[in-house]
Amino acid sequence: SQKIEQNSEALNIQEGKTATLTCNYTNYSPAYLQWYRQDPGRGPVFLLLIRENEKEKRKERLKVTFDTTLKQSLFHITASQPADSATYLCALGPSNNQGGKLIFGQGTELSVKP
Amino acid sequence: EAEVAQSPRYKITEKSQAVAFWCDPISGHATLYWYRQILGQGPELLVQFQDESVVDDSQLPKDRFSAERLKGVDSTLKIQPAELGDSAMYLCASSLYLADEQFFGPGTRLTVL
């Protein structure tokens, strides 16, 4: 069955540095991948979607890469700020690009220290 | 800005009791999802609706869980009877299209004693 793995340990970085979060998957070929942010006690908030035919996507300080050969997505936050502290979830879309079922990773907790 | 509404925000119940959660998606969103999230894990899809029809309920424990979206707008998720292992955050989400970004509500935190 498909398996998704995100950095299991919390990531602690200094303000101003670039945070890099990893999402690896096996036994699956998603048509797209999404990244969400989740604050404690709240629902996830959508950040970015990247499709299988896209290598990279950017939005302000955020950058996502998608390597279908390595079966890996990297999520970067440049010039990180304490307000970026949260849990970040990757989610794989269906392989046939139909339906809306997402399979979520367990999330990586990011802490940005001032 | 339009938001997904959920109620109640918190629910404490005893095992074997019945509980119900309500969700009102963003207006015009045809697709509605119910997820369960255990602390430290990602959300797991329980049921997905397209308008009033169930698209996927493969992970819904149908012996105790039920979900409906009668008029294709708001939705109710019910658990009867509740078990200790049902303690979790129950999230509702909606999207305009399939394979689109999902908008999540604030969730209902369920504690079963």
PDB file of C-alpha atoms in Angstrom:
ATOM      1  CA  SER A   1       0.000   0.000   0.000  1.00  0.00           C
ATOM      2  CA  GLN A   2       1.069   3.588  -0.463  1.00  0.00           C
ATOM      3  CA  LYS A   3       3.217   5.140   2.217  1.00  0.00           C
ATOM      4  CA  ILE A   4       4.075   8.783   2.881  1.00  0.00           C
ATOM      5  CA  GLU A   5       6.895   9.920   5.129  1.00  0.00           C
ATOM      6  CA  GLN A   6       7.669  13.407   6.320  1.00  0.00           C
ATOM      7  CA  ASN A   7      10.523  14.513   8.596  1.00  0.00           C
ATOM      8  CA  SER A   8       9.526  12.708  11.762  1.00  0.00           C
ATOM      9  CA  GLU A   9      11.447  15.013  14.052  1.00  0.00           C
ATOM     10  CA  ALA A  10      10.596  18.649  14.611  1.00  0.00           C
ATOM     11  CA  LEU A  11      12.664  21.144  12.657  1.00  0.00           C
ATOM     12  CA  ASN A  12      14.161  24.023  14.625  1.00  0.00           C
ATOM     13  CA  ILE A  13      15.760  26.889  12.705  1.00  0.00           C
ATOM     14  CA  GLN A  14      16.854  30.459  13.269  1.00  0.00           C
ATOM     15  CA  GLU A  15      14.838  33.384  11.957  1.00  0.00           C
ATOM     16  CA  GLY A  16      15.986  34.454   8.505  1.00  0.00           C
ATOM     17  CA  LYS A  17      17.220  31.011   7.488  1.00  0.00           C
ATOM     18  CA  THR A  18      15.629  28.742   4.897  1.00  0.00           C
ATOM     19  CA  ALA A  19      13.527  25.879   6.201  1.00  0.00           C
ATOM     20  CA  THR A  20      13.430  22.726   4.064  1.00  0.00           C
ATOM     21  CA  LEU A  21      10.828  20.056   4.711  1.00  0.00           C
ATOM     22  CA  THR A  22      10.795  16.656   3.015  1.00  0.00           C
ATOM     23  CA  CYS A  23       7.948  14.473   1.826  1.00  0.00           C
ATOM     24  CA  ASN A  24       8.799  11.003   0.495  1.00  0.00           C
ATOM     25  CA  TYR A  25       6.355   8.452  -0.796  1.00  0.00           C
ATOM     26  CA  THR A  26       6.398   4.855  -2.006  1.00  0.00           C
ATOM     27  CA  ASN A  27       4.107   2.540  -3.948  1.00  0.00           C
ATOM     28  CA  TYR A  28       2.234   5.448  -5.487  1.00  0.00           C
ATOM     29  CA  SER A  29       2.222   7.761  -8.482  1.00  0.00           C
ATOM     30  CA  PRO A  30       0.205  10.845  -7.553  1.00  0.00           C
ATOM     31  CA  ALA A  31      -1.027  13.153 -10.265  1.00  0.00           C
ATOM     32  CA  TYR A  32      -0.422  16.084  -7.928  1.00  0.00           C
ATOM     33  CA  LEU A  33       0.763  16.924  -4.455  1.00  0.00           C
ATOM     34  CA  GLN A  34      -0.427  19.605  -2.040  1.00  0.00           C
ATOM     35  CA  TRP A  35       1.130  21.270   0.989  1.00  0.00           C
ATOM     36  CA  TYR A  36      -0.894  22.532   3.944  1.00  0.00           C
ATOM     37  CA  ARG A  37      -0.089  24.451   7.099  1.00  0.00           C
ATOM     38  CA  GLN A  38      -1.766  23.542  10.398  1.00  0.00           C
ATOM     39  CA  ASP A  39      -1.658  25.534  13.615  1.00  0.00           C
ATOM     40  CA  PRO A  40      -2.435  23.802  16.952  1.00  0.00           C
ATOM     41  CA  GLY A  41      -6.131  23.123  17.416  1.00  0.00           C
ATOM     42  CA  ARG A  42      -7.080  24.412  13.974  1.00  0.00           C
ATOM     43  CA  GLY A  43      -7.845  22.966  10.565  1.00  0.00           C
ATOM     44  CA  PRO A  44      -5.169  22.776   7.833  1.00  0.00           C
ATOM     45  CA  VAL A  45      -4.767  25.713   5.466  1.00  0.00           C
ATOM     46  CA  PHE A  46      -3.865  25.150   1.815  1.00  0.00           C
ATOM     47  CA  LEU A  47      -0.521  26.554   0.656  1.00  0.00           C
ATOM     48  CA  LEU A  48       0.525  25.144  -2.720  1.00  0.00           C
ATOM     49  CA  LEU A  49      -0.390  22.508  -5.304  1.00  0.00           C
ATOM     50  CA  ILE A  50       2.148  21.051  -7.726  1.00  0.00           C
ATOM     51  CA  ARG A  51       1.312  18.659 -10.553  1.00  0.00           C
ATOM     52  CA  GLU A  52       3.340  15.681 -11.755  1.00  0.00           C
ATOM     53  CA  ASN A  53       4.453  17.505 -14.890  1.00  0.00           C
ATOM     54  CA  GLU A  54       5.756  20.486 -12.884  1.00  0.00           C
ATOM     55  CA  LYS A  55       9.224  20.472 -11.371  1.00  0.00           C
ATOM     56  CA  GLU A  56       8.906  23.549  -9.213  1.00  0.00           C
ATOM     57  CA  LYS A  57       6.340  26.061  -8.031  1.00  0.00           C
ATOM     58  CA  ARG A  58       6.763  29.277  -6.069  1.00  0.00           C
ATOM     59  CA  LYS A  59       4.499  31.535  -4.045  1.00  0.00           C
ATOM     60  CA  GLU A  60       6.036  34.498  -2.250  1.00  0.00           C
ATOM     61  CA  ARG A  61       8.568  32.993   0.213  1.00  0.00           C
ATOM     62  CA  LEU A  62       7.435  29.432  -0.479  1.00  0.00           C
ATOM     63  CA  LYS A  63       8.894  27.002  -3.018  1.00  0.00           C
ATOM     64  CA  VAL A  64       7.892  23.433  -3.713  1.00  0.00           C
ATOM     65  CA  THR A  65       9.694  20.890  -5.873  1.00  0.00           C
ATOM     66  CA  PHE A  66       8.315  17.584  -7.102  1.00  0.00           C
ATOM     67  CA  ASP A  67      10.624  14.784  -8.287  1.00  0.00           C
ATOM     68  CA  THR A  68       8.529  11.870  -9.553  1.00  0.00           C
ATOM     69  CA  THR A  69      11.666   9.780 -10.148  1.00  0.00           C
ATOM     70  CA  LEU A  70      12.865  10.118  -6.567  1.00  0.00           C
ATOM     71  CA  LYS A  71       9.244  10.092  -5.342  1.00  0.00           C
ATOM     72  CA  GLN A  72       9.960  13.140  -3.266  1.00  0.00           C
ATOM     73  CA  SER A  73       8.728  16.673  -2.716  1.00  0.00           C
ATOM     74  CA  LEU A  74      10.704  19.378  -0.957  1.00  0.00           C
ATOM     75  CA  PHE A  75       9.027  22.395   0.641  1.00  0.00           C
ATOM     76  CA  HIS A  76      11.154  25.480   1.259  1.00  0.00           C
ATOM     77  CA  ILE A  77      10.391  28.598   3.283  1.00  0.00           C
ATOM     78  CA  THR A  78      12.960  31.313   2.641  1.00  0.00           C
ATOM     79  CA  ALA A  79      13.699  34.151   5.073  1.00  0.00           C
ATOM     80  CA  SER A  80      11.758  32.273   7.745  1.00  0.00           C
ATOM     81  CA  GLN A  81       9.928  34.150  10.484  1.00  0.00           C
ATOM     82  CA  PRO A  82       8.651  33.078  13.930  1.00  0.00           C
ATOM     83  CA  ALA A  83       5.132  33.373  12.479  1.00  0.00           C
ATOM     84  CA  ASP A  84       6.000  30.471  10.150  1.00  0.00           C
ATOM     85  CA  SER A  85       6.118  28.134  13.161  1.00  0.00           C
ATOM     86  CA  ALA A  86       3.458  25.463  12.589  1.00  0.00           C
ATOM     87  CA  THR A  87       3.011  21.891  11.398  1.00  0.00           C
ATOM     88  CA  TYR A  88       3.298  21.408   7.647  1.00  0.00           C
ATOM     89  CA  LEU A  89       1.459  18.560   5.949  1.00  0.00           C
ATOM     90  CA  CYS A  90       2.052  17.104   2.511  1.00  0.00           C
ATOM     91  CA  ALA A  91      -0.833  15.369   0.787  1.00  0.00           C
ATOM     92  CA  LEU A  92      -0.828  13.182  -2.306  1.00  0.00           C
ATOM     93  CA  GLY A  93      -3.596  13.422  -4.846  1.00  0.00           C
ATOM     94  CA  PRO A  94      -5.035  10.445  -6.732  1.00  0.00           C
ATOM     95  CA  SER A  95      -2.986   8.868  -9.472  1.00  0.00           C
ATOM     96  CA  ASN A  96      -5.646   9.263 -12.139  1.00  0.00           C
ATOM     97  CA  ASN A  97      -6.074  12.991 -11.577  1.00  0.00           C
ATOM     98  CA  GLN A  98      -9.712  12.347 -10.813  1.00  0.00           C
ATOM     99  CA  GLY A  99     -11.577  12.376  -7.589  1.00  0.00           C
ATOM    100  CA  GLY A 100     -10.449  14.492  -4.696  1.00  0.00           C
ATOM    101  CA  LYS A 101      -9.145  11.980  -2.194  1.00  0.00           C
ATOM    102  CA  LEU A 102      -5.955  13.198  -0.568  1.00  0.00           C
ATOM    103  CA  ILE A 103      -3.598  10.996   1.415  1.00  0.00           C
ATOM    104  CA  PHE A 104      -1.861  13.043   4.097  1.00  0.00           C
ATOM    105  CA  GLY A 105       1.537  12.578   5.662  1.00  0.00           C
ATOM    106  CA  GLN A 106       1.922  12.826   9.409  1.00  0.00           C
ATOM    107  CA  GLY A 107       3.273  16.354   9.222  1.00  0.00           C
ATOM    108  CA  THR A 108       6.503  18.061  10.246  1.00  0.00           C
ATOM    109  CA  GLU A 109       6.545  20.573  13.085  1.00  0.00           C
ATOM    110  CA  LEU A 110       8.585  23.665  12.283  1.00  0.00           C
ATOM    111  CA  SER A 111       9.806  26.041  14.969  1.00  0.00           C
ATOM    112  CA  VAL A 112      11.456  29.312  13.941  1.00  0.00           C
ATOM    113  CA  LYS A 113      13.363  31.002  16.754  1.00  0.00           C
ATOM    114  CA  PRO A 114      13.916  34.786  16.789  1.00  0.00           C
TER     115      PRO A 114
ATOM    116  CA  GLU B   1     -13.892  35.678   3.367  1.00  0.00           C
ATOM    117  CA  ALA B   2     -16.078  32.559   3.155  1.00  0.00           C
ATOM    118  CA  GLU B   3     -15.262  29.804   5.628  1.00  0.00           C
ATOM    119  CA  VAL B   4     -16.295  26.249   6.398  1.00  0.00           C
ATOM    120  CA  ALA B   5     -18.372  26.186   9.569  1.00  0.00           C
ATOM    121  CA  GLN B   6     -18.412  23.303  12.030  1.00  0.00           C
ATOM    122  CA  SER B   7     -20.209  22.697  15.302  1.00  0.00           C
ATOM    123  CA  PRO B   8     -19.751  21.947  18.049  1.00  0.00           C
ATOM    124  CA  ARG B   9     -16.086  22.921  18.479  1.00  0.00           C
ATOM    125  CA  TYR B  10     -15.694  20.575  21.439  1.00  0.00           C
ATOM    126  CA  LYS B  11     -17.655  17.525  22.533  1.00  0.00           C
ATOM    127  CA  ILE B  12     -17.161  15.322  25.567  1.00  0.00           C
ATOM    128  CA  THR B  13     -19.222  12.175  25.753  1.00  0.00           C
ATOM    129  CA  GLU B  14     -19.232   8.830  27.472  1.00  0.00           C
ATOM    130  CA  LYS B  15     -18.642   5.628  25.568  1.00  0.00           C
ATOM    131  CA  SER B  16     -21.742   3.998  24.114  1.00  0.00           C
ATOM    132  CA  GLN B  17     -23.430   7.395  23.703  1.00  0.00           C
ATOM    133  CA  ALA B  18     -24.363   8.893  20.338  1.00  0.00           C
ATOM    134  CA  VAL B  19     -22.689  12.039  18.995  1.00  0.00           C
ATOM    135  CA  ALA B  20     -23.302  14.160  15.927  1.00  0.00           C
ATOM    136  CA  PHE B  21     -21.204  16.769  14.170  1.00  0.00           C
ATOM    137  CA  TRP B  22     -22.424  19.375  11.706  1.00  0.00           C
ATOM    138  CA  CYS B  23     -20.628  21.023   8.797  1.00  0.00           C
ATOM    139  CA  ASP B  24     -21.625  23.867   6.492  1.00  0.00           C
ATOM    140  CA  PRO B  25     -19.242  24.119   3.511  1.00  0.00           C
ATOM    141  CA  ILE B  26     -18.369  27.221   1.546  1.00  0.00           C
ATOM    142  CA  SER B  27     -21.297  28.221  -0.630  1.00  0.00           C
ATOM    143  CA  GLY B  28     -21.076  26.677  -4.093  1.00  0.00           C
ATOM    144  CA  HIS B  29     -18.602  23.979  -3.151  1.00  0.00           C
ATOM    145  CA  ALA B  30     -19.907  20.698  -4.529  1.00  0.00           C
ATOM    146  CA  THR B  31     -17.370  18.453  -2.833  1.00  0.00           C
ATOM    147  CA  LEU B  32     -17.437  17.903   0.923  1.00  0.00           C
ATOM    148  CA  TYR B  33     -15.060  15.803   2.984  1.00  0.00           C
ATOM    149  CA  TRP B  34     -15.044  14.463   6.541  1.00  0.00           C
ATOM    150  CA  TYR B  35     -11.635  13.640   8.036  1.00  0.00           C
ATOM    151  CA  ARG B  36     -10.493  12.229  11.348  1.00  0.00           C
ATOM    152  CA  GLN B  37      -7.182  13.409  12.766  1.00  0.00           C
ATOM    153  CA  ILE B  38      -5.491  11.718  15.690  1.00  0.00           C
ATOM    154  CA  LEU B  39      -2.937  13.830  17.561  1.00  0.00           C
ATOM    155  CA  GLY B  40       0.452  13.675  15.865  1.00  0.00           C
ATOM    156  CA  GLN B  41      -0.933  12.238  12.617  1.00  0.00           C
ATOM    157  CA  GLY B  42      -2.257  13.650   9.396  1.00  0.00           C
ATOM    158  CA  PRO B  43      -5.970  13.806   8.574  1.00  0.00           C
ATOM    159  CA  GLU B  44      -7.519  10.546   7.339  1.00  0.00           C
ATOM    160  CA  LEU B  45     -10.480  10.690   4.979  1.00  0.00           C
ATOM    161  CA  LEU B  46     -13.648   9.127   6.355  1.00  0.00           C
ATOM    162  CA  VAL B  47     -16.151  10.090   3.658  1.00  0.00           C
ATOM    163  CA  GLN B  48     -16.320  12.265   0.555  1.00  0.00           C
ATOM    164  CA  PHE B  49     -19.481  13.669  -1.023  1.00  0.00           C
ATOM    165  CA  GLN B  50     -20.016  15.056  -4.491  1.00  0.00           C
ATOM    166  CA  ASP B  51     -23.221  17.060  -4.094  1.00  0.00           C
ATOM    167  CA  GLU B  52     -25.457  14.652  -2.141  1.00  0.00           C
ATOM    168  CA  SER B  53     -23.799  11.453  -3.360  1.00  0.00           C
ATOM    169  CA  VAL B  54     -21.092   9.523  -1.507  1.00  0.00           C
ATOM    170  CA  VAL B  55     -17.971   9.241  -3.652  1.00  0.00           C
ATOM    171  CA  ASP B  56     -15.711   7.459  -1.180  1.00  0.00           C
ATOM    172  CA  ASP B  57     -16.520   5.999   2.231  1.00  0.00           C
ATOM    173  CA  SER B  58     -14.034   3.161   2.161  1.00  0.00           C
ATOM    174  CA  GLN B  59     -12.458   4.206   5.480  1.00  0.00           C
ATOM    175  CA  LEU B  60     -15.731   4.927   7.289  1.00  0.00           C
ATOM    176  CA  PRO B  61     -16.468   2.363  10.062  1.00  0.00           C
ATOM    177  CA  LYS B  62     -19.992   1.783   8.877  1.00  0.00           C
ATOM    178  CA  ASP B  63     -21.039  -0.294  11.849  1.00  0.00           C
ATOM    179  CA  ARG B  64     -21.002   2.835  14.013  1.00  0.00           C
ATOM    180  CA  PHE B  65     -20.448   5.856  11.756  1.00  0.00           C
ATOM    181  CA  SER B  66     -22.904   7.410   9.336  1.00  0.00           C
ATOM    182  CA  ALA B  67     -22.794  10.538   7.226  1.00  0.00           C
ATOM    183  CA  GLU B  68     -25.351  12.359   5.147  1.00  0.00           C
ATOM    184  CA  ARG B  69     -25.611  15.415   2.950  1.00  0.00           C
ATOM    185  CA  LEU B  70     -29.303  15.383   2.102  1.00  0.00           C
ATOM    186  CA  LYS B  71     -29.667  18.543   0.021  1.00  0.00           C
ATOM    187  CA  GLY B  72     -26.101  18.655  -1.190  1.00  0.00           C
ATOM    188  CA  VAL B  73     -25.246  21.545   1.093  1.00  0.00           C
ATOM    189  CA  ASP B  74     -24.568  20.992   4.794  1.00  0.00           C
ATOM    190  CA  SER B  75     -23.649  17.620   6.239  1.00  0.00           C
ATOM    191  CA  THR B  76     -23.894  15.615   9.455  1.00  0.00           C
ATOM    192  CA  LEU B  77     -21.514  12.944  10.725  1.00  0.00           C
ATOM    193  CA  LYS B  78     -22.842  10.641  13.437  1.00  0.00           C
ATOM    194  CA  ILE B  79     -21.199   8.106  15.700  1.00  0.00           C
ATOM    195  CA  GLN B  80     -23.328   5.582  17.552  1.00  0.00           C
ATOM    196  CA  PRO B  81     -22.172   4.159  19.867  1.00  0.00           C
ATOM    197  CA  ALA B  82     -19.020   6.120  20.585  1.00  0.00           C
ATOM    198  CA  GLU B  83     -15.937   4.184  21.664  1.00  0.00           C
ATOM    199  CA  LEU B  84     -12.827   5.325  23.535  1.00  0.00           C
ATOM    200  CA  GLY B  85     -10.771   5.028  20.336  1.00  0.00           C
ATOM    201  CA  ASP B  86     -12.972   7.581  18.591  1.00  0.00           C
ATOM    202  CA  SER B  87     -11.375  10.411  20.550  1.00  0.00           C
ATOM    203  CA  ALA B  88      -9.860  12.647  17.868  1.00  0.00           C
ATOM    204  CA  MET B  89     -10.333  15.865  15.896  1.00  0.00           C
ATOM    205  CA  TYR B  90     -13.040  15.604  13.248  1.00  0.00           C
ATOM    206  CA  LEU B  91     -12.429  17.950  10.350  1.00  0.00           C
ATOM    207  CA  CYS B  92     -14.769  18.966   7.577  1.00  0.00           C
ATOM    208  CA  ALA B  93     -13.451  20.375   4.308  1.00  0.00           C
ATOM    209  CA  SER B  94     -14.919  21.497   1.001  1.00  0.00           C
ATOM    210  CA  SER B  95     -13.636  22.216  -2.468  1.00  0.00           C
ATOM    211  CA  LEU B  96     -15.067  23.814  -5.577  1.00  0.00           C
ATOM    212  CA  TYR B  97     -13.989  20.969  -7.820  1.00  0.00           C
ATOM    213  CA  LEU B  98     -12.540  17.518  -7.427  1.00  0.00           C
ATOM    214  CA  ALA B  99      -8.725  17.559  -7.422  1.00  0.00           C
ATOM    215  CA  ASP B 100      -8.752  21.121  -6.111  1.00  0.00           C
ATOM    216  CA  GLU B 101      -7.467  22.847  -2.992  1.00  0.00           C
ATOM    217  CA  GLN B 102      -9.509  21.989   0.062  1.00  0.00           C
ATOM    218  CA  PHE B 103     -10.785  24.490   2.604  1.00  0.00           C
ATOM    219  CA  PHE B 104     -10.951  23.111   6.125  1.00  0.00           C
ATOM    220  CA  GLY B 105     -13.197  24.081   8.990  1.00  0.00           C
ATOM    221  CA  PRO B 106     -11.924  24.583  12.551  1.00  0.00           C
ATOM    222  CA  GLY B 107     -12.781  20.994  13.496  1.00  0.00           C
ATOM    223  CA  THR B 108     -14.627  19.321  16.367  1.00  0.00           C
ATOM    224  CA  ARG B 109     -12.484  17.958  19.165  1.00  0.00           C
ATOM    225  CA  LEU B 110     -14.187  14.788  20.462  1.00  0.00           C
ATOM    226  CA  THR B 111     -13.263  13.235  23.790  1.00  0.00           C
ATOM    227  CA  VAL B 112     -14.838   9.901  24.703  1.00  0.00           C
ATOM    228  CA  LEU B 113     -14.651   8.987  28.382  1.00  0.00           C
TER     229      LEU B 113
END
